[in-house]
Coordinates of C-alpha atoms in Angstrom, one line a residue:
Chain A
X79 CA -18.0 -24.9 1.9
X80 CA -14.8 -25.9 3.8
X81 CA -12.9 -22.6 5.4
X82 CA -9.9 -23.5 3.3
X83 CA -12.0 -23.5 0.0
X84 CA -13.7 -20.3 0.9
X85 CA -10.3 -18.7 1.2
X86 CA -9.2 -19.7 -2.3
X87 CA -12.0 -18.9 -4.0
X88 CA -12.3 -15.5 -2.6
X89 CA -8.7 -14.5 -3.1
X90 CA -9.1 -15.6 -6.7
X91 CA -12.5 -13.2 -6.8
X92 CA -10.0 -10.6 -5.7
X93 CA -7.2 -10.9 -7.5
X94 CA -9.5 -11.5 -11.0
X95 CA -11.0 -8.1 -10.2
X96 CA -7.5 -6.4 -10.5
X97 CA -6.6 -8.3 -13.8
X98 CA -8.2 -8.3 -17.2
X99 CA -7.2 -7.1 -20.2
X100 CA -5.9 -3.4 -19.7
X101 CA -3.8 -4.8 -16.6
X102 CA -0.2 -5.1 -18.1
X103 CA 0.3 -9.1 -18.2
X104 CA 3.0 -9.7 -16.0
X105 CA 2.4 -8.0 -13.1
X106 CA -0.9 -9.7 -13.0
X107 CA 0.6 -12.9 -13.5
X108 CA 3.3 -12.2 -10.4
X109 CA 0.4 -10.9 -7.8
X110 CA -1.4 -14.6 -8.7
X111 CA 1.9 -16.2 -7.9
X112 CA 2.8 -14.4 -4.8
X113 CA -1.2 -14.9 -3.6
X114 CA -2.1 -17.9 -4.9
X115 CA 1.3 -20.3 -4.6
X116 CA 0.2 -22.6 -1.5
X117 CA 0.9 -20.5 2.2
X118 CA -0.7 -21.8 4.9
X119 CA -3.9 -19.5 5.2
X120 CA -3.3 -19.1 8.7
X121 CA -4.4 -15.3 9.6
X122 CA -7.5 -15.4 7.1
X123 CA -8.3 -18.6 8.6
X124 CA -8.3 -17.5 12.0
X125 CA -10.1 -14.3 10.9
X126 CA -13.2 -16.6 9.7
X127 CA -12.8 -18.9 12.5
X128 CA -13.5 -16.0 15.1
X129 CA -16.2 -14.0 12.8
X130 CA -18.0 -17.8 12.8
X131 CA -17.6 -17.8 17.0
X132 CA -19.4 -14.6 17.3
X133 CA -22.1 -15.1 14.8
X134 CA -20.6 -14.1 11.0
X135 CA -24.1 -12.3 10.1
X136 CA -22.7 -11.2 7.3
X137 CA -20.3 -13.6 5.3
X138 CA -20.1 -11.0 2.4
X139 CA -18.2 -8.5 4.8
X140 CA -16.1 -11.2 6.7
X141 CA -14.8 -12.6 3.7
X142 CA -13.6 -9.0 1.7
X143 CA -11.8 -8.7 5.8
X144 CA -10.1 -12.1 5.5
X145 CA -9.1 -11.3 1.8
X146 CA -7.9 -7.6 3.3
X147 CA -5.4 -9.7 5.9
X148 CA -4.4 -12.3 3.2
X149 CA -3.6 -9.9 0.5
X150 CA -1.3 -7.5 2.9
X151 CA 0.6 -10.8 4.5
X152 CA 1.1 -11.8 0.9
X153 CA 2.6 -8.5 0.1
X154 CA 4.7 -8.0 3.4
X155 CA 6.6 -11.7 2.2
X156 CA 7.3 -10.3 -1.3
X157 CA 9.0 -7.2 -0.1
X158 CA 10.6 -9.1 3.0
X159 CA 12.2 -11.6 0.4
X160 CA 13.9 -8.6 -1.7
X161 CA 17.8 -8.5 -2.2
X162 CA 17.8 -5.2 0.5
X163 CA 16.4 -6.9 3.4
X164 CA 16.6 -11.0 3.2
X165 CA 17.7 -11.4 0.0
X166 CA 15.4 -14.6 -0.1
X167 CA 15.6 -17.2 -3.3
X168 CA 12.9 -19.2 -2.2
X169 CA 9.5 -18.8 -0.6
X170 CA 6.4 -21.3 -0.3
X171 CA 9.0 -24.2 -2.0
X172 CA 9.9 -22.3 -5.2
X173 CA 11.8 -19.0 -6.5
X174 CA 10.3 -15.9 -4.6
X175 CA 9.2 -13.6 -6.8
X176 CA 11.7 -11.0 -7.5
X177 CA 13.7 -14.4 -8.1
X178 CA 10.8 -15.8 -10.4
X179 CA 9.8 -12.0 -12.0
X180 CA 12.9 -9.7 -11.4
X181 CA 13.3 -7.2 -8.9
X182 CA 11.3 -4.4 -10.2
X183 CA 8.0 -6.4 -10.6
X184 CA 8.2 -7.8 -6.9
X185 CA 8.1 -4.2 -5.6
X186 CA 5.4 -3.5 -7.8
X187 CA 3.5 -6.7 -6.9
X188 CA 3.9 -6.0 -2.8
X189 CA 2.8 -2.5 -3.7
X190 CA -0.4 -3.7 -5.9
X191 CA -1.3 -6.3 -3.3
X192 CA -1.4 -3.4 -0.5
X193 CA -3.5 -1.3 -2.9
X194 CA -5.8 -4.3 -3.7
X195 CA -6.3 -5.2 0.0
X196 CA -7.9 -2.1 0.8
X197 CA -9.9 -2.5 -2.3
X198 CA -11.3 -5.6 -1.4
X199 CA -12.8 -4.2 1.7
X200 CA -14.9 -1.4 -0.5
X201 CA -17.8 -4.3 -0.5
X202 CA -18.3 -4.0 3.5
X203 CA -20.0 -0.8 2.2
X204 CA -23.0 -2.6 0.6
X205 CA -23.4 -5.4 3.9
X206 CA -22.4 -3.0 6.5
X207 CA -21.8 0.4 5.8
X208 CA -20.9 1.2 10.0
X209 CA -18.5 -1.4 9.4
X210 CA -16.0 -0.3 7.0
X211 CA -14.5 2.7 8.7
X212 CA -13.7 0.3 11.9
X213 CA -12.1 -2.8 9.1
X214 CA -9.9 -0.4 7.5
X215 CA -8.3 1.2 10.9
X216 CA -8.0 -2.6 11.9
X217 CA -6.2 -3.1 8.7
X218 CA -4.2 -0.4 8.2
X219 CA -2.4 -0.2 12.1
X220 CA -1.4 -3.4 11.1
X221 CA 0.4 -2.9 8.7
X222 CA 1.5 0.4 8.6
X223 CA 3.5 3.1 11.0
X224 CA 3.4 3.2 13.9
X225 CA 3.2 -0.2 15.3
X226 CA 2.6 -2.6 11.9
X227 CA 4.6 -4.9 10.1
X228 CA 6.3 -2.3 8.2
X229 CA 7.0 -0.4 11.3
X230 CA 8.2 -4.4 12.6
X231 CA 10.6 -4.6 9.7
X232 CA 11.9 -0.9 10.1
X233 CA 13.5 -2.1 13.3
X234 CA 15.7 -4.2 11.4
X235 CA 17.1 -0.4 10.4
X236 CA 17.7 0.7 13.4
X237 CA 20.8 1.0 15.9
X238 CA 19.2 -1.3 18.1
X239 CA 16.1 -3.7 18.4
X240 CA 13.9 -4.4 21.4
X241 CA 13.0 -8.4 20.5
X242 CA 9.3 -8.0 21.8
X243 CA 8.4 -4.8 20.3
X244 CA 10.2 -6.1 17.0
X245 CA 8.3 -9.3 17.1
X246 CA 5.0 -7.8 18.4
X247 CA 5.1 -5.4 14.9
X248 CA 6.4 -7.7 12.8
X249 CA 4.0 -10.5 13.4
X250 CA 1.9 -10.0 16.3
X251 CA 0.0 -6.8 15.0
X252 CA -1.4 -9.1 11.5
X253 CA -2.5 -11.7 13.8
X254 CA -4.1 -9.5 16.1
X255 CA -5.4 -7.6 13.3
X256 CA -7.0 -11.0 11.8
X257 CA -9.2 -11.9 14.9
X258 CA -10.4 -8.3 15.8
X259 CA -11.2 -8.1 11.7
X260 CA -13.4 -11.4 11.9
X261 CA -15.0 -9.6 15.2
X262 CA -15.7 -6.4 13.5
X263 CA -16.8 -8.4 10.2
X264 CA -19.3 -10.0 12.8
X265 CA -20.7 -7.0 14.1
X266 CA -18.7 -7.7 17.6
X267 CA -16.5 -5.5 19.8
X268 CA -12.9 -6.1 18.4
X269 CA -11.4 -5.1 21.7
X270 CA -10.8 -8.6 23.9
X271 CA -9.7 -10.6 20.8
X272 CA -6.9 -8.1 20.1
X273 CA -5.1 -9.9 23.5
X274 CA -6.0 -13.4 21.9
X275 CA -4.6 -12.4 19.0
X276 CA -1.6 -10.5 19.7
X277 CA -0.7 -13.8 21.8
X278 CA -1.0 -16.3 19.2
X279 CA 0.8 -14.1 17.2
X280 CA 3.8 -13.8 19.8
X281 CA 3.6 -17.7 19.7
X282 CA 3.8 -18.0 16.3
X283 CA 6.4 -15.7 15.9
X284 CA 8.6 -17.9 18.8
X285 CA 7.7 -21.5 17.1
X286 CA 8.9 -19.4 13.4
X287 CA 12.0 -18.9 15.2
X288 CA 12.5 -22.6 16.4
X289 CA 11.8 -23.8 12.9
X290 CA 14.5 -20.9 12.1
X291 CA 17.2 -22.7 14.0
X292 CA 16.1 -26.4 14.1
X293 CA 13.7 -27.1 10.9
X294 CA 14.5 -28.3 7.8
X295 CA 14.9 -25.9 4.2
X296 CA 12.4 -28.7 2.5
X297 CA 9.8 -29.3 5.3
X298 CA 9.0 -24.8 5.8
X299 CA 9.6 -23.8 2.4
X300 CA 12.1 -21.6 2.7
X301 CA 15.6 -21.1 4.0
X302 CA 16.8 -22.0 7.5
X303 CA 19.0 -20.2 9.6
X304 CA 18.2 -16.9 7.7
X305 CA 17.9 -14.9 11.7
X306 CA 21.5 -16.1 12.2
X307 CA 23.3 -15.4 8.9
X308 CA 21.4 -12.2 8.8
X309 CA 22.2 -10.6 12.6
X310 CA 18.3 -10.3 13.4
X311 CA 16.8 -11.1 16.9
X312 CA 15.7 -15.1 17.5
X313 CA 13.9 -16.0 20.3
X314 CA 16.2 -19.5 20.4
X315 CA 19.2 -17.7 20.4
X316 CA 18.2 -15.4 23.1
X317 CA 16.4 -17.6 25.6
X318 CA 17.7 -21.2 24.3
X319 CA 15.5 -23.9 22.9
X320 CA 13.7 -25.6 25.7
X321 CA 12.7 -21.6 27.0
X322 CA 11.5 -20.7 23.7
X323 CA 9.2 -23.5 23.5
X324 CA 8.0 -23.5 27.1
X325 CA 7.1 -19.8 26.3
X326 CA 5.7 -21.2 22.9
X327 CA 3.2 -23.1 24.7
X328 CA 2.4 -20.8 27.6
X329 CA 1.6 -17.8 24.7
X330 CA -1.1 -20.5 23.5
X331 CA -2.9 -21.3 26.7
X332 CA -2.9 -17.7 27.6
X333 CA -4.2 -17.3 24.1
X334 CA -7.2 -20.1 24.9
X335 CA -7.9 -17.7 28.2
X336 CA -8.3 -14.7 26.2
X337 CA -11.6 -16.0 24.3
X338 CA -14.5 -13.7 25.5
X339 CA -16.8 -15.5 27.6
X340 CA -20.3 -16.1 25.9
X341 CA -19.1 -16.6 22.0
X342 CA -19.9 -20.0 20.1
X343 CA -16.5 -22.1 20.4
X344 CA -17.5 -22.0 16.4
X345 CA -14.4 -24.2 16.2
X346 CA -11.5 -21.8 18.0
X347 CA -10.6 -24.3 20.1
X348 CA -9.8 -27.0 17.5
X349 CA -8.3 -24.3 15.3
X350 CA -6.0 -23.7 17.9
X351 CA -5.2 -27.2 18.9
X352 CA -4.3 -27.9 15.2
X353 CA -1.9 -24.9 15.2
X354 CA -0.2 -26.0 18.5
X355 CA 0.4 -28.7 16.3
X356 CA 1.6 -27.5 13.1
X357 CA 3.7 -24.4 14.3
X358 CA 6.5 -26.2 15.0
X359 CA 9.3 -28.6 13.2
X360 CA 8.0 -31.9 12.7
X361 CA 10.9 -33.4 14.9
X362 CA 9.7 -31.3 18.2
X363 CA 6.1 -31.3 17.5
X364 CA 4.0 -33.0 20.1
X365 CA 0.3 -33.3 20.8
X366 CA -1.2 -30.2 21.7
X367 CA -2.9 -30.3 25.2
Chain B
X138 CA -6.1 30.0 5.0
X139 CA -4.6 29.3 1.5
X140 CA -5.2 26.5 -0.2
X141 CA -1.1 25.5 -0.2
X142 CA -0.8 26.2 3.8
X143 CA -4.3 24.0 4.0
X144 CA -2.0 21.1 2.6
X145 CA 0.8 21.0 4.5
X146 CA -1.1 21.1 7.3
X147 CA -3.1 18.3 7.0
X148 CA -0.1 16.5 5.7
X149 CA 1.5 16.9 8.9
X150 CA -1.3 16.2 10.6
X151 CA -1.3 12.8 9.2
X152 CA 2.0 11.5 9.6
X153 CA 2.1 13.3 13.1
X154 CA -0.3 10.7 13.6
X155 CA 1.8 7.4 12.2
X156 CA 4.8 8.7 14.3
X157 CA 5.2 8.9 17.9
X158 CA 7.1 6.8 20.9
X159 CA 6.2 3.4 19.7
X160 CA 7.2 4.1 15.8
X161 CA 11.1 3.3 14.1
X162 CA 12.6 6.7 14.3
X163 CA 14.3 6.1 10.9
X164 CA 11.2 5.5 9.1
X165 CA 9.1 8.5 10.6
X166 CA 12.1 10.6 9.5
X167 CA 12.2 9.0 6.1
X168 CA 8.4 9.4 5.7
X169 CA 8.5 12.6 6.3
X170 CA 11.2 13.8 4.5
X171 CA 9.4 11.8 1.3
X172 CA 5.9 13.8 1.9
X173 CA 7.5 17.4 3.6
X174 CA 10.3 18.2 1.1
X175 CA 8.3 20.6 -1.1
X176 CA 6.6 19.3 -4.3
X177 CA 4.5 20.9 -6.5
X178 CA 1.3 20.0 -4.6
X179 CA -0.7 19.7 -8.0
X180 CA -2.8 16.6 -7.2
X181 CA -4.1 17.5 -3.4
X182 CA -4.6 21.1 -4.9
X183 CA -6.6 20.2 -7.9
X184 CA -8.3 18.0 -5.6
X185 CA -9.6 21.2 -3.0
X186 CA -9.8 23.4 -6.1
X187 CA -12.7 20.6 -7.5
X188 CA -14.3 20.1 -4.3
X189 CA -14.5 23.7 -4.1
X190 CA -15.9 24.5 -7.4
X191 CA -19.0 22.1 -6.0
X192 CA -19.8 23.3 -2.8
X193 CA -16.8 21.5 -0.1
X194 CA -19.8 21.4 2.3
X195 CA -17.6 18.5 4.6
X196 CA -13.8 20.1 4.4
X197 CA -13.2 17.4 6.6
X198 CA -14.3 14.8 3.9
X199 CA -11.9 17.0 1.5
X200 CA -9.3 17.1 3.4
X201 CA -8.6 13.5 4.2
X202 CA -9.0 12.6 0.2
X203 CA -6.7 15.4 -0.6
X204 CA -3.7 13.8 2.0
X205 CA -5.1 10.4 0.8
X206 CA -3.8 11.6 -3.1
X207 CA -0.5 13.6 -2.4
X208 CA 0.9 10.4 0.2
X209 CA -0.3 7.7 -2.9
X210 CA 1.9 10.3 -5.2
X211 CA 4.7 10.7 -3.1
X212 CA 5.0 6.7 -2.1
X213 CA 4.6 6.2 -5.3
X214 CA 7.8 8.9 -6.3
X215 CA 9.9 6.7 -3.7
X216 CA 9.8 3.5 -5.5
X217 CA 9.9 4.8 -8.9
X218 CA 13.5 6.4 -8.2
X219 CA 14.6 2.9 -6.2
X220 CA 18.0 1.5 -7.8
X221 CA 15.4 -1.4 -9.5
X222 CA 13.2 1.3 -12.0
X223 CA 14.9 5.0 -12.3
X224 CA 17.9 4.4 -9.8
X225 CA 17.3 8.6 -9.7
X226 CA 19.9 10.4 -7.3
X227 CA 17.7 13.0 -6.3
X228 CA 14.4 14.2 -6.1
X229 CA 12.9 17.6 -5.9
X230 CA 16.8 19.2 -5.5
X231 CA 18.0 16.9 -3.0
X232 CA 18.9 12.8 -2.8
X233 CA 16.4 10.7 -3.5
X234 CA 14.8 8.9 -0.3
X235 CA 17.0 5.7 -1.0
X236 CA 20.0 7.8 -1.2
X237 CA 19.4 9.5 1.8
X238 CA 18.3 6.5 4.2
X239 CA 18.8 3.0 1.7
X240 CA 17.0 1.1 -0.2
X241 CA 15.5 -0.9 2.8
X242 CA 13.9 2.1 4.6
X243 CA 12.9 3.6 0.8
X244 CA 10.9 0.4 -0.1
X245 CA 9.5 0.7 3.7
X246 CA 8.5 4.2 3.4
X247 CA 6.5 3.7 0.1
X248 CA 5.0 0.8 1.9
X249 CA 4.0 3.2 5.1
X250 CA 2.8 6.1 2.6
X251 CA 0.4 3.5 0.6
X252 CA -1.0 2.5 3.5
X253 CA -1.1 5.9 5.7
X254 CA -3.3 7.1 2.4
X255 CA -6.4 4.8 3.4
X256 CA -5.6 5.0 6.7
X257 CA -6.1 8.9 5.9
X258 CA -9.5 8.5 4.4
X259 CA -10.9 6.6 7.5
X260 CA -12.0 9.9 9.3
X261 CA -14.7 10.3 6.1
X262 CA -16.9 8.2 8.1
X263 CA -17.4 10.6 11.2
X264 CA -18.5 13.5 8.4
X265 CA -19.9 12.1 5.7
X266 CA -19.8 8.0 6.1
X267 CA -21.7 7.3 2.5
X268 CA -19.1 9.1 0.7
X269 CA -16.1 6.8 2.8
X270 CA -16.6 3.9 -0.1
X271 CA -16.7 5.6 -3.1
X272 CA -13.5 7.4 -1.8
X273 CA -11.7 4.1 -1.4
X274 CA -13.0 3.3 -4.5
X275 CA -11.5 6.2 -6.3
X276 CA -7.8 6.2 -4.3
X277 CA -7.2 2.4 -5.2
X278 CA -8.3 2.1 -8.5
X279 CA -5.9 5.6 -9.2
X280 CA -2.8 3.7 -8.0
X281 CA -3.6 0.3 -8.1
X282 CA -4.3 -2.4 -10.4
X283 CA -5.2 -2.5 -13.6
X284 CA -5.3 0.9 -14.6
X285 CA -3.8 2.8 -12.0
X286 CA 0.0 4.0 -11.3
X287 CA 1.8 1.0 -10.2
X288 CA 0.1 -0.8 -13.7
X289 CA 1.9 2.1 -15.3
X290 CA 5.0 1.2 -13.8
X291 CA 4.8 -2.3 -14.6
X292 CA 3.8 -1.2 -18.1
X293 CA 8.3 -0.6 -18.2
X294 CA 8.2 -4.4 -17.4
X295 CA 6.8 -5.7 -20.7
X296 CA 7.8 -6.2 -23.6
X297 CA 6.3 -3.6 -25.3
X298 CA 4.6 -0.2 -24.2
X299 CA 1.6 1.6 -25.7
X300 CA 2.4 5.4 -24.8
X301 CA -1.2 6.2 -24.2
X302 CA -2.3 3.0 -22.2
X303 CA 1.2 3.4 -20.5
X304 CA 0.9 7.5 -19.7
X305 CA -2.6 6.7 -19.0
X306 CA -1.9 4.7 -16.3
X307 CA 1.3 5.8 -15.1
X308 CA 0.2 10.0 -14.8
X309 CA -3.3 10.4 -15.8
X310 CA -4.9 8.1 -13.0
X311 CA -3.9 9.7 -10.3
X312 CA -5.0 13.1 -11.7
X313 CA -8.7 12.1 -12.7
X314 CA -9.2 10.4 -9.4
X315 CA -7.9 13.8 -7.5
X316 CA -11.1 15.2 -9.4
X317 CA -13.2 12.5 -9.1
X318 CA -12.2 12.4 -5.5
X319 CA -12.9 16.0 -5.2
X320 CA -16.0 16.0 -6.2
X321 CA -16.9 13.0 -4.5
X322 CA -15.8 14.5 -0.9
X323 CA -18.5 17.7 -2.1
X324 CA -21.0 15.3 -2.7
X325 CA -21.3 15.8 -5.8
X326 CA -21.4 13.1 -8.8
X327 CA -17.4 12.2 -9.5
X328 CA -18.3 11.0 -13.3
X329 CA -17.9 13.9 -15.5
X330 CA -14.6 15.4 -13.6
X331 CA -13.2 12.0 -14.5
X332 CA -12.4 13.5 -17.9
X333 CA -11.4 16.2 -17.1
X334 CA -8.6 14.9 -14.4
X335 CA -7.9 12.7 -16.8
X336 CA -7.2 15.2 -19.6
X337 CA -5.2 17.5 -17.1
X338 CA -2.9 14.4 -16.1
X339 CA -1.9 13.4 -19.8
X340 CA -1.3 17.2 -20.2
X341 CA 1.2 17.0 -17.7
X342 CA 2.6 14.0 -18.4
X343 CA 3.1 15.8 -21.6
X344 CA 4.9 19.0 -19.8
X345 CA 7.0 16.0 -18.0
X346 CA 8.0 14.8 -21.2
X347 CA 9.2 18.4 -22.7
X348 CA 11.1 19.0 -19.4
X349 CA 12.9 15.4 -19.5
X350 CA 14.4 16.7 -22.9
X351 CA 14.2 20.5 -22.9
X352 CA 14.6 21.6 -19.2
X353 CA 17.7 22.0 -16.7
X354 CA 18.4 19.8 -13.8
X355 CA 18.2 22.5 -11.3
X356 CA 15.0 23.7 -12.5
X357 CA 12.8 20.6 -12.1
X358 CA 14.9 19.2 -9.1
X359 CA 15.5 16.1 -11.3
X360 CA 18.0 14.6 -13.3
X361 CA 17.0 15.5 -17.1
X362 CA 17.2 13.1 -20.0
X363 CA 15.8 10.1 -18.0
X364 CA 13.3 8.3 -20.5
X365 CA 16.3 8.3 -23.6
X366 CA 18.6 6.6 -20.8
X367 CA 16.5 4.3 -19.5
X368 CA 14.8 3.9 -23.2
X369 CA 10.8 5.3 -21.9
X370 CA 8.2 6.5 -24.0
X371 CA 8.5 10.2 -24.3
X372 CA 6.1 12.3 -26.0
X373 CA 8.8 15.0 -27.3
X374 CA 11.0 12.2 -28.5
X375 CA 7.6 10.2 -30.6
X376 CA 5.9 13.7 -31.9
X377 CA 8.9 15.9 -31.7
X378 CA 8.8 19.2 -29.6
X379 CA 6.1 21.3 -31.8
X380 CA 3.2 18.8 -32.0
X381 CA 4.4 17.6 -28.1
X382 CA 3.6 21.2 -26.9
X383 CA 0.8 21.6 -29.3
X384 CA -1.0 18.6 -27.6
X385 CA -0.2 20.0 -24.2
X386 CA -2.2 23.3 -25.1
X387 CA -5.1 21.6 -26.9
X388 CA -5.4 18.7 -23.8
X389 CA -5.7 21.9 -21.6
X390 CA -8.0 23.5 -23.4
X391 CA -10.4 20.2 -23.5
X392 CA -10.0 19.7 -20.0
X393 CA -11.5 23.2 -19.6
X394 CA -14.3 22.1 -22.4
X395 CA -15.3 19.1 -19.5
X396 CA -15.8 21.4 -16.5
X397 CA -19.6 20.8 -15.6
X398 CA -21.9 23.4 -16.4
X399 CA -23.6 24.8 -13.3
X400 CA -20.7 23.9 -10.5
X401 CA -19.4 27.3 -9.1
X402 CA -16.1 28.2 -10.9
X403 CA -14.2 28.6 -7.5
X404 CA -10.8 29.2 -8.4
X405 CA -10.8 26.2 -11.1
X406 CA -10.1 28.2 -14.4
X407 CA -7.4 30.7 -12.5
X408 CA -5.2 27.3 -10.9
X409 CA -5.7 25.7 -14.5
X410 CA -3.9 29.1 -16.0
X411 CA -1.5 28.8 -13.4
X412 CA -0.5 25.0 -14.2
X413 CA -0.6 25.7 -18.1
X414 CA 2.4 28.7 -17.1
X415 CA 3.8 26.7 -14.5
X416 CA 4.2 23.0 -16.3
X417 CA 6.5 24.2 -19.0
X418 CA 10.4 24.7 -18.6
X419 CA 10.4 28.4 -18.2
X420 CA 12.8 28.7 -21.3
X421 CA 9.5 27.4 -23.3
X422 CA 6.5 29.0 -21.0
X423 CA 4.0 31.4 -22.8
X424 CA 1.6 33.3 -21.4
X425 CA -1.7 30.9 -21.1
X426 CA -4.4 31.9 -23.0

């Protein structure tokens, strides 16, 4: 089965488990739209890509840790879209989903998709047992306080915000989360693919930025120029463009130098080349090295 | 050390621990004044109470599914009083989280409380790790979808409400899974204190009820009247006040009637004496039976 088909159909599994016929209707139907609507799959992806690179003995507990990292980035975009922080009418190429389902039943559906993503680790138990405590601390510091992505958007609150340690909560921390999950899932030490990681998530964070400024609304899905109109930190309009993108590329190959010694490639270096690729704005995209 | 000092204590434990240097000062603060500004404590105490009654041979175990309970119900409290369900000025005698430090850092804090709650449970595993799954197991399905709190919640969203599936959901949950989870943490099978958490909860959803309509603001530090403004079910207003309280007292004396023979009695009847006195506005309390 291809990795991106393996995603779908384990999300679905998820989300089917949380439905049924005592669920109230519409908050089911808003957790399927804000999980299911397209989204590029990259942090579960890279979460299966590393567990295959050191061995994936046990596909049953990699997979409930790439649905665990799917499910919470899912959730973070349908609270990050509400009218009190970006206010967001699209996401993904159509409404978002307090546009599509009303205010009220977005929070519920961020809140829902938190709960469900801690759920859908409870399987580890059967594969792995000594597994499941170490996947839910890698889950939950990345999303939560201190140094998650709610900690990364609670910056936004404050008097003042520090770009890296903004960025490095915001983004960095799910991303680092996703390859020390897949190396957990695996049975591996998590430790040296929290650097590789944290560095691909810095880079992604940088090339999000550039499409930010110089992308196009129809070509990301969503909004551009959002970091501008909203007074939030942009790695373009700190460093310029040419900066951001030198720094783009050098967060990649430091990336590539962080893979531990000794794994199966399983595929991480083409992975990477083909994000090199898509991160940025189709008009400044070139080859990746 | 008493069972109410035992709570705060590990409640400050725990969000001592999602604090520190690195953490958004605003959202510590507002976490903490969510979980540390009193509260009745009911859940986490019915929680030790149960785990008691069979044994607590891991307190540790206990402890962390008791913090795991009370942070679900007070993230949960934070949303339900944002401007988009109860828009509720204040909570527990003083503004409402939202009011105090906005909407963005309110919908951030219940975020950071949901996820601080698993994160709690993770230290099961040093204890007692066989007994780390069925907690999670318990927590999520008590808040999360289909039949826990935030299904309840959505419940508001549809068309039309059942008042049993809705109260069910929305009250009851949470209360049979800080049974179930107390039980569980003992060691102990969680499947017969299911019934009676779950009778308990729609008792006090009951109480809630009779307070919205008979009690004073500065009694149950909450705006009264709520469910006729924002057009809720209400017990009081479906049965009127006699059968409402009725149905209080006879729930209370089933959940009693579910206790497991054989478990030590460890404090359980006396704190369910104490809740049937305690639940009531004190212009309706009677002496329990």
């Amino acid at each position: 089965m291809q990795t991106s088909e393996r995603i779908e159909r384990l999300l679905t599994a998820v989300l089917d488990g949380a439905a049924g016929p005592a669920a109230p209707p519409r908050l089911a139907e808003a957790m399927r739209y804000a999980v299911l609507g397209g989204g590029s799959r990259l942090r579960p992806t890279l979460c299966l890509t590393v567990a295959a690179a050191c061995g994936d003995d046990r596909p049953a507990v990699t997979d409930a840790a790439a649905a665990a990292i799917e499910l919470l980035h899912c959730a973070s975009l349908v609270h990050d879209d509400l009218p009190c922080f970006d206010d967001a009418a699209t996401r993904r190429g159509r409404p978002s989903v307090h546009r599509a389902f009303g205010e009220a039943l977005a929070v519920l559906t961020g809140d829902a998709l938190i709960v469900l993503s801690f759920e859908a680790l409870r399987p580890v138990a059967r594969d792995a047992p000594e597994r499941l405590a170490p996947l839910l601390g890698i889950v939950a510091r990345a999303v939560g306080m201190p140094a998650g992505i709610v900690a990364g958007q609670a910056w936004e609150s404050e008097p003042s915000i520090a770009l890296d340690e903004y960025q490095r909560a915001k983004t960095a921390a799910l991303f680092a989360a996703a390859t020390a999950a897949g190396a957990t899932a695996a049975g591996n030490d998590p430790a040296p693919w929290y650097a590789f990681g944290e560095r691909l998530g810095e880079a992604y964070q940088i090339a999000d930025d550039i499409r930010d400024v110089a992308g196009e609304s129809a070509e990301i899905g969503k909004p551009v120029g959002r970091d501008h109109a909203l007074g939030r930190p942009n790695a373009v309009a700190e460093f310029g463009l040419e900066r951001a993108r030198w720094r783009l590329e050098s967060l990649l190959a430091s990336a590539l130098d962080r893979i531990p010694s000794g794994v199966a490639d399983g595929g991480l270096r083409a992975l990477l080349a083909h994000q090199a690729r898509s991160l940025l704005p189709r008009s400044l995209a070139r080859p990746a090295a």
